Coordinates of C-alpha atoms in Angstrom, one line a residue:
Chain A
X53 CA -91.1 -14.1 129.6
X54 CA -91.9 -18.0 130.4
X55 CA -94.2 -17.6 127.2
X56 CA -96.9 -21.0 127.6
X57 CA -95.8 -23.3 130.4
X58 CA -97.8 -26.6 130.5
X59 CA -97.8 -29.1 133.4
X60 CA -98.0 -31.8 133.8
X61 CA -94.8 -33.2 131.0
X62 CA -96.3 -36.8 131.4
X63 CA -99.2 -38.2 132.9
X64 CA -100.1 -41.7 133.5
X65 CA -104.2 -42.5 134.3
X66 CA -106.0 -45.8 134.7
X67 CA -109.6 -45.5 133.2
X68 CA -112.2 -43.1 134.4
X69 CA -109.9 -41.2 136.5
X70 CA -110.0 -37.4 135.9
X71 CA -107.7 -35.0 135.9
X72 CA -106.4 -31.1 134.7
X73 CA -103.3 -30.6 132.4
X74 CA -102.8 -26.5 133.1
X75 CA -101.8 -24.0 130.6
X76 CA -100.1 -20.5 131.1
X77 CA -99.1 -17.9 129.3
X78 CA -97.9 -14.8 130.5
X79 CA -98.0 -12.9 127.3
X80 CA -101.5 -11.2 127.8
X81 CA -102.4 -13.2 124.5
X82 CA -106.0 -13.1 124.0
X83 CA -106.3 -16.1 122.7
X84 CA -105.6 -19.8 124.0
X85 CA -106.5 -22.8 122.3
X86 CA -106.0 -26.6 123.1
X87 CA -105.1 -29.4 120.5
X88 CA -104.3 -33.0 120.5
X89 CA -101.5 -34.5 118.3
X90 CA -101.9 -38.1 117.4
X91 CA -100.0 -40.0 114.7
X92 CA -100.6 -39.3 111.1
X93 CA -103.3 -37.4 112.3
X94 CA -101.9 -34.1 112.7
X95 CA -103.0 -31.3 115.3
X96 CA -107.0 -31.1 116.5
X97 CA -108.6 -28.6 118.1
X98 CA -110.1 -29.4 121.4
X99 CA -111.4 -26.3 122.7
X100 CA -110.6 -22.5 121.8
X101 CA -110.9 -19.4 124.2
X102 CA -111.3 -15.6 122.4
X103 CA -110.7 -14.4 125.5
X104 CA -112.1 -14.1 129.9
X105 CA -114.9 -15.8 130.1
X106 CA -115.4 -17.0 126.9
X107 CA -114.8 -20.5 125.6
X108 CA -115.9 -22.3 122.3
X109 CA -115.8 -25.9 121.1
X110 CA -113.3 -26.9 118.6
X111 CA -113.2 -30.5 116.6
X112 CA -112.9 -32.9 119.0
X113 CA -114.5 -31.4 122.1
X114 CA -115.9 -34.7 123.4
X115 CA -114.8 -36.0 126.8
X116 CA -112.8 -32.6 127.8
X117 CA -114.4 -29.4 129.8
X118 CA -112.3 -26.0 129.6
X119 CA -112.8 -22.5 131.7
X120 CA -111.1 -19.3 130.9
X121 CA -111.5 -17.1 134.2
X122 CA -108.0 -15.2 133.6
X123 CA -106.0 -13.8 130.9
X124 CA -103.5 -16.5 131.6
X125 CA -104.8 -19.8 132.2
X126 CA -106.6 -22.0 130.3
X127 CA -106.6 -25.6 131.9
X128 CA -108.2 -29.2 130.3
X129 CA -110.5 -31.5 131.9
X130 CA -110.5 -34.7 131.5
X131 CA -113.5 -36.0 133.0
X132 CA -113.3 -39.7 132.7
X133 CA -110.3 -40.3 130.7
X134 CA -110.2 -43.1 128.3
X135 CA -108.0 -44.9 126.1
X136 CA -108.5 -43.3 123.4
X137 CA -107.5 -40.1 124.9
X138 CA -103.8 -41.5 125.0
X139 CA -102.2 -38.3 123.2
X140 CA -100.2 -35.6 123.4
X141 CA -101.9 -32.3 124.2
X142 CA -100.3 -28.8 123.3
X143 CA -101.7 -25.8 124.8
X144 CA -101.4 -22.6 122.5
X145 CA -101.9 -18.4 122.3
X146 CA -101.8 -15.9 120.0
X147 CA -102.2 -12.1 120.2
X148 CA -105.5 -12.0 118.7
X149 CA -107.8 -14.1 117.6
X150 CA -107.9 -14.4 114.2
X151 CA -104.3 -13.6 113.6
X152 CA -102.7 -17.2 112.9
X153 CA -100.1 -16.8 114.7
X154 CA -99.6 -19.2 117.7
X155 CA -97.0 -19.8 120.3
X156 CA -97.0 -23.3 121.6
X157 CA -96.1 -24.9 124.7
X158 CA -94.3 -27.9 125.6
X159 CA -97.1 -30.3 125.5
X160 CA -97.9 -32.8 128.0
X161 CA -98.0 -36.7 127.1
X162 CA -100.8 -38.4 128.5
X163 CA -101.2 -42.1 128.9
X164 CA -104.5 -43.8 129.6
X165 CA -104.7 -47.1 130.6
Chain B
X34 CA -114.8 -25.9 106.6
X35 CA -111.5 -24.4 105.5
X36 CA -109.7 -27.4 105.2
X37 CA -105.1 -27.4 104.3
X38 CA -103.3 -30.7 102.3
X39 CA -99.9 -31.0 102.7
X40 CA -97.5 -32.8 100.0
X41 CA -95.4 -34.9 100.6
X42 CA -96.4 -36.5 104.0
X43 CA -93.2 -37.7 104.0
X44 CA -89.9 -37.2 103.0
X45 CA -86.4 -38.5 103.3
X46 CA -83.3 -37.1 101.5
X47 CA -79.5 -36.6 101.9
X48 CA -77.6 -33.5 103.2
X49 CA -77.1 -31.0 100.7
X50 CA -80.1 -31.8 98.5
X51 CA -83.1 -29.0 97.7
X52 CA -86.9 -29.5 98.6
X53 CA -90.2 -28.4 98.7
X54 CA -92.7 -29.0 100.4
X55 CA -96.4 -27.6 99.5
X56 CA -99.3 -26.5 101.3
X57 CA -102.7 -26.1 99.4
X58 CA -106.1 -25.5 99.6
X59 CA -109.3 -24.6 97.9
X60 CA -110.4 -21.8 100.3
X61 CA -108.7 -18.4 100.3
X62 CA -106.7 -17.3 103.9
X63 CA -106.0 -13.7 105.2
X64 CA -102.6 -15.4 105.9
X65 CA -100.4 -18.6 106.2
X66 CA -98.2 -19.6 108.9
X67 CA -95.6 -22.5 108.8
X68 CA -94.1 -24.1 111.7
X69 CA -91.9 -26.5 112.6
X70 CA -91.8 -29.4 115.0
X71 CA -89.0 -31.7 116.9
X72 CA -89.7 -34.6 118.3
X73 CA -90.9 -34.5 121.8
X74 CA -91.5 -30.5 121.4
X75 CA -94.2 -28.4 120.5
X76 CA -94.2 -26.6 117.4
X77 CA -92.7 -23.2 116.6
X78 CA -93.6 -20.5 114.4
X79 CA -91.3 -20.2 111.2
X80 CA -93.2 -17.4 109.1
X81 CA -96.1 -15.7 108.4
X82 CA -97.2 -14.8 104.7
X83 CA -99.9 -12.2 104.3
X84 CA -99.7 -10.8 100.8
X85 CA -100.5 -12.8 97.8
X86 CA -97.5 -13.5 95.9
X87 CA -95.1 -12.4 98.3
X88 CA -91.9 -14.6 98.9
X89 CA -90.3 -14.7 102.6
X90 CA -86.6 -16.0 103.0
X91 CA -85.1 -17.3 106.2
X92 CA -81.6 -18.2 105.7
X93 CA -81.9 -21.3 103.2
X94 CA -86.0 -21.8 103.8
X95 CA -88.0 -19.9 101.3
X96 CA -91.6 -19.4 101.5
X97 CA -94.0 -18.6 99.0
X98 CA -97.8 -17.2 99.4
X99 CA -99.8 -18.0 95.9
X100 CA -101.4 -15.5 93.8
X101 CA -104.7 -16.1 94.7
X102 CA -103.6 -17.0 98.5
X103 CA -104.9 -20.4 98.4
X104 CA -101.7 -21.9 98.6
X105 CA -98.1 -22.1 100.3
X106 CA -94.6 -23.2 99.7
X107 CA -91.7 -24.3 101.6
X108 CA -88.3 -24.7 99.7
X109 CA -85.1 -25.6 101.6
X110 CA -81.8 -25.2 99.8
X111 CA -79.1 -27.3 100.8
X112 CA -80.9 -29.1 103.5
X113 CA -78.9 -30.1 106.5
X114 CA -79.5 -32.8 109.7
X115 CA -81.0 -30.2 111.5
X116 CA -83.5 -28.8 109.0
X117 CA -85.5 -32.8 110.3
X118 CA -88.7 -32.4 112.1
X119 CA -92.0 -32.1 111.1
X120 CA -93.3 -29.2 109.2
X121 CA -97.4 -27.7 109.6
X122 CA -99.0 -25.1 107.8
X123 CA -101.9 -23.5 109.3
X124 CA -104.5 -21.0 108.6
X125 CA -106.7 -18.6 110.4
X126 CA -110.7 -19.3 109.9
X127 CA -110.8 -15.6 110.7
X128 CA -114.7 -15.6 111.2
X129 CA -114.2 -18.1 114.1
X130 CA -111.3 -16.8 115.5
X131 CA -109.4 -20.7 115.5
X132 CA -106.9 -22.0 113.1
X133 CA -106.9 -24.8 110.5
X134 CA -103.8 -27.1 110.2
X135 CA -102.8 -29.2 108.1
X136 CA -101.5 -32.9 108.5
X137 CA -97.7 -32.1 107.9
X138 CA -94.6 -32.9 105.9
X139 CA -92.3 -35.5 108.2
X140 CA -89.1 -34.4 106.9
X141 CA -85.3 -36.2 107.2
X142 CA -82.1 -35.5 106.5
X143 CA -79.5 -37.8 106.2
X144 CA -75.7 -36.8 106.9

């Protein structure tokens, strides 16, 4: 098992552009979850999925769109990036929701200019 | 809001010295998780506690749940160079189905 594969690894955008980091997991986790990781700010939830079909906002949903129409994906929009969304993003799963336990990915390091 | 502090935010000692760090909160959690992070990776699942009271051991980490499972530890005996990275407890808001985290311990050890 891959376990949660993320691409891009690092991403460089000018202001207003869009774009999609993509999330995998080939675990048949239920649950996916994205977060952003910012100095001495620790990890925030962006959006969560409980499974197909179904998505939720987290605490910083602002400025990103998610769609969960598979098991195994669970991409990020960006819709018109901004500085302030000059991050790291880690995409995560866990059996169930509920259970705590989550398997991360690699992350993917986005610059916005 | 189920909300997790962590104590000490940071912390920088030499090899072969014992810590703790602590994990604590005023809400009680079905369960605790700690993981740990390394620069430029993402983090990784360490333990889960369930029961409160119970103490897990993994090699030299020891982890406690509190009583009342409002609370964690993490002691490391005889830390080493490779016991540095950043360590997060989290906890499942198990009526929303997401987990809280909390800010971390940013631990080093010096050789």
């Amino acid at each position: 098992n891959a376990g949660v594969t993320q691409t891009p690894k690092f991403q460089v955008l000018k202001t207003g552009q869009s774009m999609t980091l993509q999330c995998a997991q080939d675990m048949n986790h239920e649950y996916m979850s994205w977060y952003r990781q910012d100095p001495g700010m620790g990890l925030r939830l962006i959006h969560y999925s409980v499974g197909a079909g179904i998505t939720d906002q987290g605490e910083v949903p602002n400025g990103y769109n998610v769609s969960r129409s598979t098991t195994e994906d669970f991409p990020l929009r960006l819709l018109s990036a901004a500085p302030s969304q000059t991050s790291v993003y880690f995409c995560a799963s866990s059996p169930r929701p509920g259970q705590g336990n989550q398997y991360f990915g690699p992350g993917t390091r986005l610059l916005v200019l | 809001t189920q909300l997790l502090e962590q104590s000490p935010q940071f912390l920088s000692i030499q090899e072969g010295e014992n810590l703790t760090v602590y994990c604590n909160s005023s809400s009680v959690f079905s369960s605790l998780q700690w993981y740990r992070q390394e620069p430029g990776e993402g983090p990784v699942l360490l333990v889960t506690v369930v029961t409160g009271g119970e103490v897990k051991k993994l090699k030299r980490l020891t982890f406690q749940f509190g009583d009342a499972r409002k609370d964690s530890s993490l002691h490391i005996t005889a830390a080493q160079p490779g016991d540095t990275g950043l360590y997060l407890c989290a906890g499942p808001n198990t009526n929303a189905g997401k987990s809280t985290f909390g800010d971390g311990t940013t631990l080093t050890v010096k050789p």
